[in-house]
Amino acid sequence: MNIRQAAESLRARRVSSVELTTAALARIDRQNAALKAFITVTPEQAIQQARQADSDLARGQDRGPLHGIPVAVKDLFMTRGVRTTAGSKIYENFVPDVNAAVVDKLLSAGAVMLGKLNMHEMAYGITSSNPHFGAVANPWSAAHIPGGSSGGSGAAVAVGMVYAAMGSDTGGSIRIPASFCGVVGLKPTYGRVSRYGALPLGYSLDHMGPLTRTVRDAAVVLNAIAGYDRRDATSSRRPLVDFIPGDGVSIRGLRIGVPKNFFFERLDPDVESSVRGALARAESLGATVKPVTVPDIAALNTVARLVLLAEASAVAEPFLDRRDQFGADVLALFDQGRLIPATDYVNAQRLRRKMRHEFNRLWTDVDCLITPTTPNTAPRIGAATVHLAGRDEDVRLATTRLVRGVNALGLPAISMPCGMSGGLSGGPSTALNEPSLPIGLQIIGPAFEEALILRVAAALEDSGVGILPGTVLIDS
Amino acid sequence: MKDWRAIAKAHGLDLSARDLDRIAPPLEALEEAFRPLVGDLTPGDEPAVEFSVEEDAFSAEEDAQ
């Protein structure tokens, strides 16, 4: 059941929020030991909120489509009275006295908060193999990573522990777990959703957004969390629109750009065929698919990495004398960032603005871009490299290759499932001894055009692009 | 090639040889990719992040209300 269906059932009195919440808590109870998706579960608070939601609905007080719906947030969003660890030893006992802006907005919209989701330590990595709170497992294969850093969010949504989860994305951390877990992940435009109360990784790169089971569910959550917030200096005053695509939405006449360079290089063959299959579907729906040359994304990734190294180390500086409290991978990144000269950071930000201007010229030729989200499906837990096009590539660099640059540009992007390795129906994988795993495609749009990329994603989803209903490995 | 050990020392960072061995290769690779890009910059290319007095002034007005 998705948010829309649950909301209809609630209003038709076929189910109550308490029943939805109790079922979700039971699922967490049953599956969290294996999945390690949650760090903290708040059942008493959740049941209390669900009772309130039921009582409000009974009195005709309807707060909209999230009213009474069980959700959870990545454990870097501050929650009043509930510890917020950022998946770290450093914040292990940090109990905030305020809510993050998105938490307040979700609660105002009537959502029921089930707890705090596991993540890569400090949001600084893509495996979610957390050394302090356990390695999050991929719901399709427990031997594989769920992606990260919002790995708990992706896993929890995929198995139905929650209807929606909040994640953060600094170099792909919403879109990567969405791709690896077979769910939808939306990174809105920088400034569209307040960062207030989210423990930062890279100030100028951090984006907050939802992971959900369907495209329209992501739009429902965006409707609830978007908007100006004076507590976030980068928050946008752009007027809001209704982001939810209508039924039977059309993409006829839309110009969809397909990069000729970079984005389709060194891909797992299953990834390429699934994404190209979705592009053919878009064309059959009346969109014009136009090959385009995109600016130098490798250079953009270099700039984004340098900016992140410097910003993340600046944030963590006060804690870096506690070296034994960090995982080795995260500590190595913090150490690297401390050796970046200030001049390089400033020059990277100068290059970033220049590249953004170059990239924005694309939007005169096309309305959006479609690319793979990740060049590969989920790697095995503990893998240091992935093998692509005949060569081994560092697992972090490969996994972030197609998504990181979009953070530097601040553009909205969505990842949606477009198939499984081994075929759209989830048959045996082409890779020997590998299970069939989800594949994600990415839609990138101009700044503040979330409604457009959601429309394209919804049209594809409506036309059957996605994962056929099946069973995830871990009992669901 | 940069001497990362000397740079770390100059920054006052007491990193072990093992830690330095771990971070030097990725830093070197980043340096190789980044340095040529800087040559494309002109003085008019301003950074993407800057201080905005207007925004701060607006917040102060809101605070006063």
Coordinates of C-alpha atoms in Angstrom, one line a residue:
Chain A
M1 CA 0.0 0.0 0.0
N2 CA 1.3 3.5 -0.8
I3 CA 0.5 6.8 0.9
R4 CA -2.3 7.6 -1.5
Q5 CA -4.0 4.3 -0.9
A6 CA -3.5 4.4 2.9
A7 CA -4.9 8.0 2.9
E8 CA -8.0 6.8 1.0
S9 CA -8.4 3.9 3.4
L10 CA -8.1 6.2 6.4
R11 CA -10.8 8.5 5.1
A12 CA -13.1 5.7 4.2
R13 CA -12.6 4.4 7.8
R14 CA -11.4 1.0 6.4
V15 CA -8.4 1.4 8.6
S16 CA -7.2 3.7 11.4
S17 CA -3.9 5.4 11.9
V18 CA -3.4 3.3 15.0
E19 CA -3.8 0.2 13.0
L20 CA -1.4 1.4 10.3
T21 CA 1.1 2.4 13.0
T22 CA 0.8 -0.9 14.9
A23 CA 1.3 -2.9 11.7
A24 CA 4.4 -0.8 10.8
L25 CA 5.8 -1.2 14.3
A26 CA 5.3 -4.9 14.1
R27 CA 7.2 -5.0 10.9
I28 CA 10.0 -3.1 12.4
D29 CA 10.0 -5.5 15.3
R30 CA 10.2 -8.4 13.0
Q31 CA 12.8 -7.2 10.5
N32 CA 15.0 -4.6 12.1
A33 CA 17.4 -7.2 13.6
A34 CA 18.3 -8.3 10.1
L35 CA 18.0 -5.0 8.3
K36 CA 19.4 -2.6 10.9
A37 CA 17.3 0.1 9.3
F38 CA 16.4 1.9 12.5
I39 CA 18.7 3.2 15.2
T40 CA 15.9 4.4 17.5
V41 CA 12.3 3.4 17.4
T42 CA 9.7 5.5 19.3
P43 CA 6.6 3.3 19.6
E44 CA 4.9 5.1 22.5
Q45 CA 5.2 8.4 20.8
A46 CA 4.1 7.0 17.5
I47 CA 0.9 5.4 19.0
Q48 CA 0.1 8.6 20.8
Q49 CA 0.4 10.6 17.5
A50 CA -1.6 8.0 15.7
R51 CA -4.4 8.2 18.3
Q52 CA -4.4 12.0 17.9
A53 CA -4.5 11.6 14.1
D54 CA -7.5 9.3 14.3
S55 CA -9.3 11.6 16.8
D56 CA -8.7 14.6 14.6
L57 CA -10.0 12.9 11.5
A58 CA -13.1 11.8 13.4
R59 CA -13.7 15.4 14.3
G60 CA -13.3 16.4 10.6
Q61 CA -9.9 18.0 11.1
D62 CA -8.1 16.7 8.1
R63 CA -4.4 17.8 7.7
G64 CA -4.0 16.4 4.2
P65 CA -2.6 13.3 2.5
L66 CA 0.1 12.6 5.2
H67 CA -2.5 12.7 8.0
G68 CA -2.0 9.5 10.1
I69 CA 0.7 8.1 7.9
P70 CA 3.7 6.3 9.5
V71 CA 7.0 7.9 8.5
A72 CA 10.6 8.1 9.9
V73 CA 13.6 10.3 9.4
K74 CA 17.3 9.7 8.9
D75 CA 19.1 10.1 12.2
L76 CA 20.7 13.4 11.4
F77 CA 17.4 15.3 11.6
M78 CA 17.1 16.8 15.1
T79 CA 14.1 15.5 17.1
R80 CA 13.1 17.2 20.3
G81 CA 13.6 14.8 23.2
V82 CA 14.7 11.9 21.0
R83 CA 18.5 11.3 20.5
T84 CA 20.0 12.3 17.2
T85 CA 23.2 10.4 16.5
A86 CA 24.1 11.2 12.9
G87 CA 25.1 7.5 13.0
S88 CA 28.2 8.5 15.0
K89 CA 29.8 7.9 18.3
I90 CA 30.4 11.6 18.6
Y91 CA 26.6 12.4 18.8
E92 CA 25.7 9.0 20.4
N93 CA 24.0 10.7 23.4
F94 CA 22.9 14.0 21.8
V95 CA 19.3 14.7 22.6
P96 CA 18.2 18.0 20.9
D97 CA 15.6 20.4 22.4
V98 CA 14.3 21.4 18.9
N99 CA 13.0 19.7 15.9
A100 CA 14.5 20.0 12.4
A101 CA 12.3 22.1 10.1
V102 CA 11.3 19.0 8.1
V103 CA 10.3 17.1 11.3
D104 CA 8.1 20.0 12.4
K105 CA 6.6 20.2 8.9
L106 CA 5.9 16.4 8.7
L107 CA 4.2 16.6 12.2
S108 CA 2.2 19.6 11.2
A109 CA 1.0 17.6 8.1
G110 CA -0.3 14.9 10.5
A111 CA 2.4 12.3 9.9
V112 CA 3.2 9.7 12.6
M113 CA 6.9 9.6 13.5
L114 CA 8.2 6.1 14.1
G115 CA 11.8 6.9 14.8
K116 CA 15.3 7.5 13.6
L117 CA 16.9 5.7 10.7
N118 CA 20.4 4.2 10.4
M119 CA 22.8 5.8 8.0
H120 CA 26.5 6.0 6.9
E121 CA 28.4 7.5 9.8
M122 CA 28.1 11.3 9.7
A123 CA 26.4 10.9 6.3
Y124 CA 29.9 10.6 4.9
G125 CA 29.8 7.6 2.6
I126 CA 27.7 5.3 0.4
T127 CA 27.7 1.9 2.1
S128 CA 25.7 2.6 5.3
S129 CA 27.9 -0.1 6.9
N130 CA 27.8 1.7 10.1
P131 CA 30.5 0.7 12.6
H132 CA 28.5 1.9 15.7
F133 CA 24.9 0.9 14.9
G134 CA 25.4 -2.0 12.5
A135 CA 25.6 -2.5 8.7
V136 CA 22.2 -1.8 7.0
A137 CA 21.3 -4.7 4.7
N138 CA 19.9 -4.3 1.3
P139 CA 16.3 -5.7 1.4
W140 CA 16.8 -7.5 -1.9
S141 CA 19.9 -9.3 -0.7
A142 CA 21.3 -9.1 2.8
A143 CA 24.8 -9.6 1.5
H144 CA 24.6 -6.3 -0.4
I145 CA 24.7 -2.7 0.7
P146 CA 21.5 -0.6 0.6
G147 CA 23.5 2.4 -0.6
G148 CA 24.0 5.5 1.4
S149 CA 24.3 7.6 3.2
S150 CA 20.5 7.4 3.7
G151 CA 20.7 3.6 3.7
G152 CA 18.2 3.0 6.6
S153 CA 15.7 5.3 4.8
G154 CA 15.9 3.3 1.6
A155 CA 15.7 -0.1 3.3
A156 CA 12.8 0.9 5.6
V157 CA 10.7 2.2 2.7
A158 CA 11.5 -0.8 0.5
V159 CA 10.2 -3.4 3.0
G160 CA 7.2 -1.3 4.1
M161 CA 8.4 -0.4 7.7
V162 CA 7.3 3.2 6.8
Y163 CA 5.4 4.8 3.9
A164 CA 8.0 7.6 3.5
A165 CA 11.4 8.4 5.0
M166 CA 13.4 11.6 5.0
G167 CA 17.0 11.5 3.8
S168 CA 19.7 13.9 3.0
D169 CA 21.8 14.1 -0.2
T170 CA 25.2 15.8 -0.3
G171 CA 26.8 13.7 -3.1
G172 CA 24.0 11.3 -4.0
S173 CA 22.9 10.1 -0.5
I174 CA 19.1 10.0 -1.3
R175 CA 19.4 8.9 -4.9
I176 CA 21.9 6.1 -4.4
P177 CA 19.9 4.2 -1.7
A178 CA 16.8 4.8 -3.8
S179 CA 18.5 3.1 -6.8
F180 CA 20.0 0.2 -4.8
C181 CA 16.8 -0.5 -2.8
G182 CA 14.3 -0.1 -5.6
V183 CA 12.4 2.9 -4.3
V184 CA 11.9 6.6 -5.3
G185 CA 14.3 9.2 -4.0
L186 CA 13.9 12.9 -4.6
K187 CA 16.6 15.5 -4.1
P188 CA 14.9 18.9 -4.4
T189 CA 16.6 22.1 -5.6
Y190 CA 19.1 23.6 -3.2
G191 CA 17.0 26.0 -1.1
R192 CA 13.7 24.4 -1.7
V193 CA 13.6 22.5 1.6
S194 CA 15.0 23.9 4.8
R195 CA 18.2 22.5 6.1
Y196 CA 17.5 23.9 9.6
G197 CA 18.1 21.3 12.3
A198 CA 19.7 18.7 10.0
L199 CA 23.3 18.0 11.3
P200 CA 25.4 19.3 8.4
L201 CA 28.0 17.5 6.3
G202 CA 28.7 20.0 3.5
Y203 CA 26.9 23.3 4.0
S204 CA 26.7 24.3 0.3
L205 CA 25.9 20.8 -0.9
D206 CA 23.4 19.4 1.6
H207 CA 19.9 18.8 0.3
M208 CA 16.9 17.3 2.2
G209 CA 14.3 15.1 0.5
P210 CA 12.1 12.1 0.7
L211 CA 12.4 8.4 -0.2
T212 CA 9.1 6.7 -1.0
R213 CA 7.6 3.7 -2.8
T214 CA 6.0 5.8 -5.6
V215 CA 6.6 9.0 -7.4
R216 CA 3.4 10.6 -6.3
D217 CA 4.2 9.7 -2.7
A218 CA 7.5 11.7 -3.1
A219 CA 5.4 14.6 -4.3
V220 CA 3.1 14.4 -1.4
V221 CA 6.0 14.6 1.0
L222 CA 7.6 17.5 -0.9
N223 CA 4.3 19.4 -0.7
A224 CA 4.6 19.0 3.1
I225 CA 8.3 19.9 3.6
A226 CA 9.0 22.6 0.9
G227 CA 9.0 26.3 1.6
Y228 CA 10.9 29.3 2.9
D229 CA 12.5 29.1 6.3
R230 CA 14.2 32.1 7.7
R231 CA 16.4 29.9 9.9
D232 CA 18.2 28.6 6.8
A233 CA 20.2 31.3 5.1
T234 CA 20.0 29.5 1.8
S235 CA 16.3 28.9 1.9
S236 CA 14.4 30.1 -1.2
R237 CA 11.4 32.4 -1.3
R238 CA 10.3 30.9 -4.6
P239 CA 6.5 30.4 -4.6
L240 CA 5.4 26.9 -4.1
V241 CA 3.2 24.9 -6.5
D242 CA 1.3 21.7 -6.0
F243 CA 4.0 19.1 -6.8
I244 CA 1.7 16.1 -7.1
P245 CA 1.3 15.0 -10.8
G246 CA -2.3 14.5 -11.9
D247 CA -3.8 11.2 -12.9
G248 CA -3.0 10.3 -16.5
V249 CA -0.3 12.9 -16.7
S250 CA 1.2 13.5 -20.2
I251 CA 4.8 14.0 -21.3
R252 CA 3.8 14.4 -25.0
G253 CA 6.0 17.0 -26.7
L254 CA 8.5 17.2 -23.8
R255 CA 12.2 17.3 -24.8
I256 CA 14.1 14.7 -22.9
G257 CA 17.9 15.0 -23.2
V258 CA 20.1 11.9 -23.2
P259 CA 23.7 12.7 -22.6
K260 CA 26.0 11.5 -25.4
N261 CA 29.0 11.8 -23.1
F262 CA 29.9 10.7 -19.6
F263 CA 26.6 9.4 -18.2
F264 CA 26.4 6.2 -20.3
E265 CA 30.1 5.3 -20.1
R266 CA 31.4 2.4 -18.0
L267 CA 27.9 1.0 -17.0
D268 CA 26.8 -2.4 -16.0
P269 CA 25.1 -3.7 -19.2
D270 CA 21.9 -4.4 -17.2
V271 CA 21.8 -0.8 -16.0
E272 CA 22.3 0.5 -19.5
S273 CA 19.6 -1.7 -21.1
S274 CA 17.1 -0.9 -18.4
V275 CA 17.6 2.9 -18.7
R276 CA 17.5 2.8 -22.4
G277 CA 14.3 0.7 -22.2
A278 CA 12.8 3.5 -20.1
L279 CA 13.9 6.1 -22.6
A280 CA 12.2 4.1 -25.4
R281 CA 9.0 4.1 -23.2
A282 CA 9.3 7.9 -22.8
E283 CA 9.5 8.2 -26.6
S284 CA 6.4 5.9 -27.0
L285 CA 4.6 8.3 -24.7
G286 CA 5.2 11.2 -27.1
A287 CA 8.3 12.7 -25.6
T288 CA 11.2 13.7 -27.9
V289 CA 14.4 12.0 -26.8
K290 CA 17.3 14.2 -27.9
P291 CA 21.0 13.2 -27.6
V292 CA 22.9 16.1 -26.0
T293 CA 26.5 16.8 -25.1
V294 CA 26.8 17.8 -21.4
P295 CA 29.6 19.9 -19.9
D296 CA 32.6 18.2 -18.3
I297 CA 30.9 16.2 -15.4
A298 CA 34.2 14.6 -14.4
A299 CA 35.5 18.1 -13.7
L300 CA 32.3 19.0 -11.9
N301 CA 32.7 15.9 -9.7
T302 CA 36.3 16.9 -8.9
V303 CA 35.0 20.3 -7.8
A304 CA 32.2 18.9 -5.8
R305 CA 34.6 16.4 -4.0
L306 CA 37.0 19.2 -3.1
V307 CA 34.2 21.5 -1.8
L308 CA 32.8 18.6 0.3
L309 CA 36.2 17.5 1.7
A310 CA 36.9 21.1 3.0
E311 CA 33.4 21.8 4.3
A312 CA 33.0 18.4 6.0
S313 CA 36.3 18.7 7.8
A314 CA 35.5 22.2 8.9
V315 CA 32.2 20.9 10.5
A316 CA 34.0 18.0 12.2
E317 CA 37.1 19.9 13.2
P318 CA 36.1 20.2 16.9
F319 CA 35.8 16.4 17.2
L320 CA 38.7 15.2 15.2
D321 CA 41.0 14.7 18.2
R322 CA 38.7 11.8 19.2
R323 CA 40.2 9.7 16.4
D324 CA 39.2 6.3 18.0
Q325 CA 35.5 7.3 17.8
F326 CA 35.3 7.4 14.0
G327 CA 35.2 4.6 11.5
A328 CA 38.4 4.3 9.4
D329 CA 36.8 5.4 6.1
V330 CA 35.2 8.5 7.5
L331 CA 38.3 9.5 9.5
A332 CA 40.4 9.2 6.3
L333 CA 38.0 11.6 4.5
F334 CA 38.1 14.1 7.4
D335 CA 42.0 13.9 7.4
Q336 CA 42.0 14.6 3.6
G337 CA 39.8 17.6 4.0
R338 CA 42.1 19.2 6.6
L339 CA 44.9 19.3 4.1
I340 CA 42.9 21.2 1.4
P341 CA 44.3 24.8 1.1
A342 CA 41.8 27.6 1.6
T343 CA 42.7 28.9 -1.9
D344 CA 41.7 25.5 -3.4
Y345 CA 38.3 25.7 -1.7
V346 CA 37.6 29.2 -2.9
N347 CA 38.7 28.3 -6.4
A348 CA 36.5 25.2 -6.4
Q349 CA 33.6 27.4 -5.5
R350 CA 34.5 29.8 -8.4
L351 CA 34.7 26.9 -10.8
R352 CA 31.4 25.6 -9.5
R353 CA 29.6 28.8 -10.4
K354 CA 31.2 28.9 -13.8
M355 CA 30.2 25.3 -14.5
R356 CA 26.6 25.9 -13.3
H357 CA 26.3 28.7 -15.9
E358 CA 27.6 26.3 -18.6
F359 CA 25.3 23.5 -17.5
N360 CA 22.2 25.8 -17.4
R361 CA 22.6 26.5 -21.2
L362 CA 21.4 22.9 -21.7
W363 CA 17.9 23.9 -20.7
T364 CA 17.4 25.9 -23.9
D365 CA 17.7 22.6 -25.9
V366 CA 16.0 20.2 -23.5
D367 CA 13.5 20.2 -20.6
C368 CA 15.2 17.6 -18.5
L369 CA 17.9 14.9 -18.7
I370 CA 17.5 11.2 -18.1
T371 CA 20.6 9.2 -17.0
P372 CA 21.3 6.1 -14.9
T373 CA 21.4 6.9 -11.2
T374 CA 24.3 4.6 -10.5
P375 CA 26.5 2.8 -13.0
N376 CA 26.1 -0.5 -11.1
T377 CA 23.6 -2.3 -8.9
A378 CA 24.3 -2.6 -5.2
P379 CA 27.8 -3.9 -4.4
R380 CA 28.4 -6.6 -1.8
I381 CA 28.9 -5.4 1.8
G382 CA 32.6 -4.9 2.3
A383 CA 33.5 -4.6 -1.4
A384 CA 36.2 -2.0 -2.0
T385 CA 35.8 -1.9 -5.8
V386 CA 33.3 -2.6 -8.4
H387 CA 34.2 -4.1 -11.8
L388 CA 32.8 -2.0 -14.7
A389 CA 33.7 -2.2 -18.4
G390 CA 36.8 -4.3 -17.7
R391 CA 38.3 -2.4 -14.9
D392 CA 38.0 -2.1 -11.2
E393 CA 36.8 1.2 -9.8
D394 CA 36.7 2.4 -6.2
V395 CA 33.2 1.6 -4.9
R396 CA 32.6 5.1 -3.6
L397 CA 33.8 7.0 -6.7
A398 CA 31.9 4.6 -9.0
T399 CA 28.6 4.8 -7.0
T400 CA 28.7 8.6 -6.8
R401 CA 30.0 9.2 -10.4
L402 CA 26.6 10.0 -11.9
V403 CA 25.0 11.9 -9.0
R404 CA 27.6 13.9 -7.2
G405 CA 27.9 16.7 -9.7
V406 CA 24.2 17.5 -9.5
N407 CA 24.7 18.5 -5.8
A408 CA 27.3 21.1 -6.9
L409 CA 24.8 22.4 -9.5
G410 CA 21.9 22.5 -6.9
L411 CA 19.5 21.1 -9.4
P412 CA 16.5 18.9 -8.6
A413 CA 16.9 15.2 -9.4
I414 CA 14.8 12.1 -8.8
S415 CA 15.8 8.5 -8.9
M416 CA 13.1 5.9 -9.7
P417 CA 13.3 2.2 -10.2
C418 CA 13.4 1.1 -13.9
G419 CA 14.1 -2.6 -13.6
M420 CA 16.1 -5.4 -12.1
S421 CA 19.5 -6.8 -13.0
G422 CA 18.8 -9.9 -15.1
G423 CA 15.7 -8.4 -16.7
L424 CA 12.8 -6.2 -16.0
S425 CA 10.8 -9.0 -14.4
G426 CA 13.5 -9.8 -11.9
G427 CA 14.8 -13.0 -13.5
P428 CA 18.2 -14.5 -13.0
S429 CA 21.0 -12.0 -13.1
T430 CA 23.4 -11.9 -16.0
A431 CA 26.2 -11.8 -13.5
L432 CA 27.1 -15.2 -12.2
N433 CA 26.1 -16.0 -8.6
E434 CA 24.6 -12.5 -8.2
P435 CA 21.0 -12.0 -7.1
S436 CA 18.7 -9.9 -9.1
L437 CA 18.9 -6.3 -7.8
P438 CA 17.1 -3.0 -8.5
I439 CA 18.3 -0.5 -11.1
G440 CA 17.5 3.2 -10.9
L441 CA 17.2 6.0 -13.4
Q442 CA 17.8 9.6 -12.7
I443 CA 15.8 12.6 -14.0
I444 CA 17.6 15.9 -13.7
G445 CA 15.7 19.2 -14.2
P446 CA 16.3 23.0 -14.2
A447 CA 16.4 24.7 -10.8
F448 CA 13.0 24.7 -9.0
E449 CA 11.4 22.5 -11.7
E450 CA 10.6 19.7 -9.3
A451 CA 7.1 19.5 -10.7
L452 CA 8.5 18.8 -14.1
I453 CA 10.7 15.9 -13.1
L454 CA 8.0 14.5 -10.9
R455 CA 5.6 14.7 -14.0
V456 CA 8.1 12.8 -16.2
A457 CA 8.7 10.2 -13.4
A458 CA 5.0 9.7 -12.8
A459 CA 4.3 9.3 -16.5
L460 CA 7.0 6.6 -16.7
E461 CA 5.8 4.9 -13.6
D462 CA 2.2 5.0 -14.9
S463 CA 3.4 3.4 -18.1
G464 CA 4.9 0.4 -16.2
V465 CA 8.5 1.5 -15.8
G466 CA 9.7 0.2 -12.4
I467 CA 9.9 -3.1 -10.6
L468 CA 7.2 -5.7 -11.1
P469 CA 5.6 -6.6 -7.8
G470 CA 7.7 -9.3 -6.2
T471 CA 9.2 -10.5 -3.0
V472 CA 12.1 -8.9 -1.3
L473 CA 14.6 -11.3 0.2
I474 CA 14.0 -10.4 3.8
D475 CA 10.5 -11.4 4.9
S476 CA 8.1 -8.6 4.1
Chain B
M1 CA 53.9 15.3 -6.2
K2 CA 53.1 17.2 -3.0
D3 CA 54.7 16.1 0.2
W4 CA 51.5 15.4 2.2
R5 CA 53.6 14.5 5.3
A6 CA 55.2 18.0 5.4
I7 CA 51.8 19.7 4.6
A8 CA 50.2 17.8 7.5
K9 CA 53.0 18.8 9.8
A10 CA 52.8 22.4 8.7
H11 CA 49.1 22.3 9.6
G12 CA 50.0 21.1 13.0
L13 CA 48.3 17.7 12.4
D14 CA 49.9 14.7 14.1
L15 CA 48.9 12.0 11.6
S16 CA 50.6 8.6 11.8
A17 CA 52.5 7.2 8.9
R18 CA 49.7 4.7 8.3
D19 CA 47.1 7.4 8.2
L20 CA 49.2 9.5 5.8
D21 CA 49.7 6.5 3.5
R22 CA 46.0 6.0 3.5
I23 CA 45.1 9.6 2.5
A24 CA 48.0 10.5 0.2
P25 CA 46.9 8.6 -2.9
P26 CA 43.3 10.0 -3.1
L27 CA 44.6 13.5 -2.4
E28 CA 47.2 13.2 -5.1
A29 CA 44.5 12.0 -7.6
L30 CA 42.3 14.9 -6.6
E31 CA 45.2 17.3 -7.0
E32 CA 46.0 16.0 -10.5
A33 CA 42.3 16.4 -11.5
F34 CA 41.8 19.8 -9.9
R35 CA 45.0 21.8 -10.7
P36 CA 44.4 22.0 -14.4
L37 CA 40.9 23.3 -13.9
V38 CA 42.1 26.3 -11.9
G39 CA 44.0 27.6 -15.0
D40 CA 40.6 28.2 -16.7
L41 CA 39.5 30.8 -14.1
T42 CA 39.6 34.5 -14.7
P43 CA 39.5 37.3 -12.1
G44 CA 35.8 37.9 -12.8
D45 CA 34.8 34.3 -11.8
E46 CA 33.4 34.8 -8.4
P47 CA 32.8 31.9 -5.9
A48 CA 29.4 30.2 -5.7
V49 CA 29.2 30.9 -1.9
E50 CA 29.3 34.5 -0.8
F51 CA 28.2 36.6 2.1
S52 CA 24.8 38.3 1.5
V53 CA 24.3 41.5 3.4
E54 CA 20.8 41.9 1.8
E55 CA 19.6 38.6 3.2
D56 CA 20.9 39.3 6.7
A57 CA 19.4 42.7 6.7
F58 CA 16.1 41.2 5.7
S59 CA 16.2 38.8 8.6
A60 CA 17.0 41.6 11.0
E61 CA 13.9 43.4 9.8
E62 CA 11.9 40.3 10.4
D63 CA 13.3 40.0 13.8
A64 CA 12.3 43.5 14.6
Q65 CA 8.7 42.9 13.6

